[in-house]
XYZ file of C-alpha atoms in Angstrom:
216
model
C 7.737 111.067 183.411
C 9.147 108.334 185.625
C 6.416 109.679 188.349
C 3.085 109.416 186.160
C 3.511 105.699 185.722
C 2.004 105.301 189.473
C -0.804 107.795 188.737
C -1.618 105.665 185.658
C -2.135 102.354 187.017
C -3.889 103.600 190.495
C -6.356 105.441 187.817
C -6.651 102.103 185.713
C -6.949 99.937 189.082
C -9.204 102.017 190.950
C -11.635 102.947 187.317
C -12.348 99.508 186.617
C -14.262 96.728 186.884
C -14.004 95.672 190.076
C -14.586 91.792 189.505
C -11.924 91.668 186.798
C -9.508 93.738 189.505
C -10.396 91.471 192.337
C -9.645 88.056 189.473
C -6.020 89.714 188.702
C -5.081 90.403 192.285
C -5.892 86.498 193.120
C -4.067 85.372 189.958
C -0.785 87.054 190.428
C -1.002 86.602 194.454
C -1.242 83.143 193.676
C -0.323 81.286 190.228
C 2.215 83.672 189.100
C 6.105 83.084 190.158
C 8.319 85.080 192.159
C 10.598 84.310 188.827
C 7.905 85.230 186.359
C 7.331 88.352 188.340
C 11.416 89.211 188.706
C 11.520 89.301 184.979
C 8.566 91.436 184.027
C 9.913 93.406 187.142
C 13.165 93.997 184.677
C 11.306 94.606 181.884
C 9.209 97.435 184.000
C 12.330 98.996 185.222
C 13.239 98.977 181.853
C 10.542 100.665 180.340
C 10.774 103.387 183.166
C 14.258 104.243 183.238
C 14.311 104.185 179.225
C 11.868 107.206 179.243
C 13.470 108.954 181.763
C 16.065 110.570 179.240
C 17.430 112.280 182.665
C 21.250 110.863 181.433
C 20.607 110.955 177.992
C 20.245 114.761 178.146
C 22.556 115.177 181.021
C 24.736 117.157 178.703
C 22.503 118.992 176.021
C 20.302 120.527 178.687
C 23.385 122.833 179.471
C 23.531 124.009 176.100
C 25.562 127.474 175.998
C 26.703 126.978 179.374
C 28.236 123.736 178.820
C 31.525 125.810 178.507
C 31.311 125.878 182.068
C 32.398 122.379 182.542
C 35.119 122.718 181.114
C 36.463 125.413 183.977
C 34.881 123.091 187.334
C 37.766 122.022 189.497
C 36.684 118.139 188.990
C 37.815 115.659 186.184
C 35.329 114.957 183.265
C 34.648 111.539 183.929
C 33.492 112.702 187.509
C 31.249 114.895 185.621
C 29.838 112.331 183.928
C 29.922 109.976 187.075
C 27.407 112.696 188.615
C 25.120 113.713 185.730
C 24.483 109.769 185.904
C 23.939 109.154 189.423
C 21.355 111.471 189.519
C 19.715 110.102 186.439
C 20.090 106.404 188.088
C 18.594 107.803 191.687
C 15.439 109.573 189.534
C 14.847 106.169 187.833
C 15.017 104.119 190.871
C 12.434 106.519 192.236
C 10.224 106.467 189.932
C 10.898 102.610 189.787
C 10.474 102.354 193.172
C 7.139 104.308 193.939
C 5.213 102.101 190.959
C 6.264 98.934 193.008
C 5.293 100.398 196.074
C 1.813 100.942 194.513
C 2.128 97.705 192.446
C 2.864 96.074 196.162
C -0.106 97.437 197.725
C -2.740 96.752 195.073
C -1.834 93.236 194.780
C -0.053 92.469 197.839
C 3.147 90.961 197.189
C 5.367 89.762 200.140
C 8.372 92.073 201.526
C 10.705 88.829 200.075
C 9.225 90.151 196.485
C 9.425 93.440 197.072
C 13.460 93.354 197.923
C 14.359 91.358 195.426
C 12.858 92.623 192.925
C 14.527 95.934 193.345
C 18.043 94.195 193.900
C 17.512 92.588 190.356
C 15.980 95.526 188.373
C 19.380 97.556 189.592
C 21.200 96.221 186.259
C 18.029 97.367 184.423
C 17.747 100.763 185.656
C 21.499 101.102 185.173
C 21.605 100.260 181.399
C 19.050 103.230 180.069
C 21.571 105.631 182.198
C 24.764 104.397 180.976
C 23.401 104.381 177.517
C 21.463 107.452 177.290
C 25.244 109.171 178.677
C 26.915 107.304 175.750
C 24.192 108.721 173.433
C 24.578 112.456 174.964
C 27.946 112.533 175.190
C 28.347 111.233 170.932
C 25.328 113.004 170.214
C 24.953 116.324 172.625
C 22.409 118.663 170.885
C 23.763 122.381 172.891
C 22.108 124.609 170.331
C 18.576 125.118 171.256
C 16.647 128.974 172.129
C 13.963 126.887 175.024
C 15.036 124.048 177.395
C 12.359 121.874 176.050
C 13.534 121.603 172.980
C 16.798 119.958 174.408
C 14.362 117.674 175.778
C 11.649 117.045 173.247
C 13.764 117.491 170.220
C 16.443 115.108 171.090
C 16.954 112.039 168.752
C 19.204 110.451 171.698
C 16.086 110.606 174.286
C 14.035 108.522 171.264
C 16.529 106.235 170.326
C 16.618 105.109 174.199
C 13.228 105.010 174.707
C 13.325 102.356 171.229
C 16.109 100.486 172.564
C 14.876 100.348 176.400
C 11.119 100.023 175.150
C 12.361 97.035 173.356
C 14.322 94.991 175.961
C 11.483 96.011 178.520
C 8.993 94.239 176.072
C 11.089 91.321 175.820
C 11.115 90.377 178.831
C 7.630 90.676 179.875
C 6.924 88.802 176.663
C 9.655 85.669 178.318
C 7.660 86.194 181.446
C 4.727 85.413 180.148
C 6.107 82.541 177.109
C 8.132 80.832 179.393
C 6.643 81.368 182.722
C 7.152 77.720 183.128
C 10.962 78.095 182.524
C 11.483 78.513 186.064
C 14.180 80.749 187.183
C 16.823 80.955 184.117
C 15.009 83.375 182.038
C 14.973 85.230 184.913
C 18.686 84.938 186.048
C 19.713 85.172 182.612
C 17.938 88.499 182.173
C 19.795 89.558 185.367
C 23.317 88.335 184.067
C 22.829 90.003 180.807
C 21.922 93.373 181.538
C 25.091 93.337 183.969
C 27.732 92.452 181.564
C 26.200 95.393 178.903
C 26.071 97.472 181.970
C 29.731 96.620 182.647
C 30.903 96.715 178.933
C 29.043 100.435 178.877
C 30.727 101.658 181.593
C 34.412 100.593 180.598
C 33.370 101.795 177.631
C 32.685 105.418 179.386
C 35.447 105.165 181.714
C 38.060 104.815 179.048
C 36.941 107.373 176.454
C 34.301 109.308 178.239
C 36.435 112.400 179.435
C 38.051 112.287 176.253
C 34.493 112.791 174.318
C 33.356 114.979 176.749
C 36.548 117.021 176.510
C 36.237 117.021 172.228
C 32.551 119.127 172.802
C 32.308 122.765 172.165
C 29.288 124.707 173.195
């Protein structure tokens, strides 16, 4: 999912009018903020790490052969630690190729372009560590086709709710309080990495144990 978002706005971008295209280019190259842009940059990266659902059905996509885990020569929370980086790296990727198309179409500086991927870390990294939370309480192992692990899985939903949410918040402070200057901005930012630090103690202290209390 994380890669359609690109496809999606080159089709909307490239299908319409080309007047109204040309107007929105000049007006965010020009009146909008680098701080009005870094928090509807958060709110994006929210959005498309929240439908990911890469970490939030790190565990249920094993389904029988989750008993496996239990025999691998490495410590649970390890496990965990690596079903999340590679739902963190997919996210980023996908977050990551729609700025790079985002970057083209309307030109925004390098300067933009770096920081906004240093800030939207802490919101790529909250859908991950929450959607693990979710799998780990909530791992749904009995299913007869991988999709349904997928498409069937309240956890996947409940993130998308939560991370669609947050994501619309913020674009909706970018755009209230554009005038705000930076604090909405750094706020966002400050936010996001104390949840992201309470979610990960959080999985650090009882993770292996949860992980450990599943049976296949």
């Amino acid at each position: 999912v994380n890669f359609i978002w690109p496809v999606m706005i080159l089709f909307v971008m490239t299908s319409g009018e080309q007047e109204d295209i040309e107007g929105l280019r000049r007006l965010v190259g020009s009146n909008v903020s680098l701080a009005t842009l870094l928090l509807a940059g958060i709110g994006a990266a929210l959005l498309v790490a929240g439908v990911s659902g890469a970490s939030a059905s790190g565990i249920s996509r094993e389904g029988s052969q989750f008993f496996t885990s239990k025999y691998l020569p490495a410590p649970y929370l390890t496990q965990l630690k690596a079903k999340m980086t590679v739902a963190f790296l997919l996210a980023l990727a996908g977050f990551a190729l729609l700025l790079g198309v985002l970057a083209v179409l309307f030109q925004l500086p390098a300067a933009a372009i770096g920081l906004l991927l240093l800030a939207t870390l802490p919101a790529i990294a909250f859908p991950v560590l929450a959607g693990m939370l979710l799998d780990v309480h909530f791992p749904k192992l009995v299913w007869d086709n991988e999709y349904r692990a997928v498409k069937q899985n309240m956890s996947i939903v409940l993130l998308m709710v939560i991370s669609g949410l947050a994501g619309a918040a913020c674009i909706w402070m970018a755009l209230r309080y554009s005038a705000a200057g930076w604090t909405p901005a750094v706020t966002a930012v400050l936010l996001l990495m104390a949840v992201d630090a309470g979610l990960y103690f959080m999985l650090a202290k009882k993770g292996a144990d949860w992980l450990a209390a599943i049976s296949a």
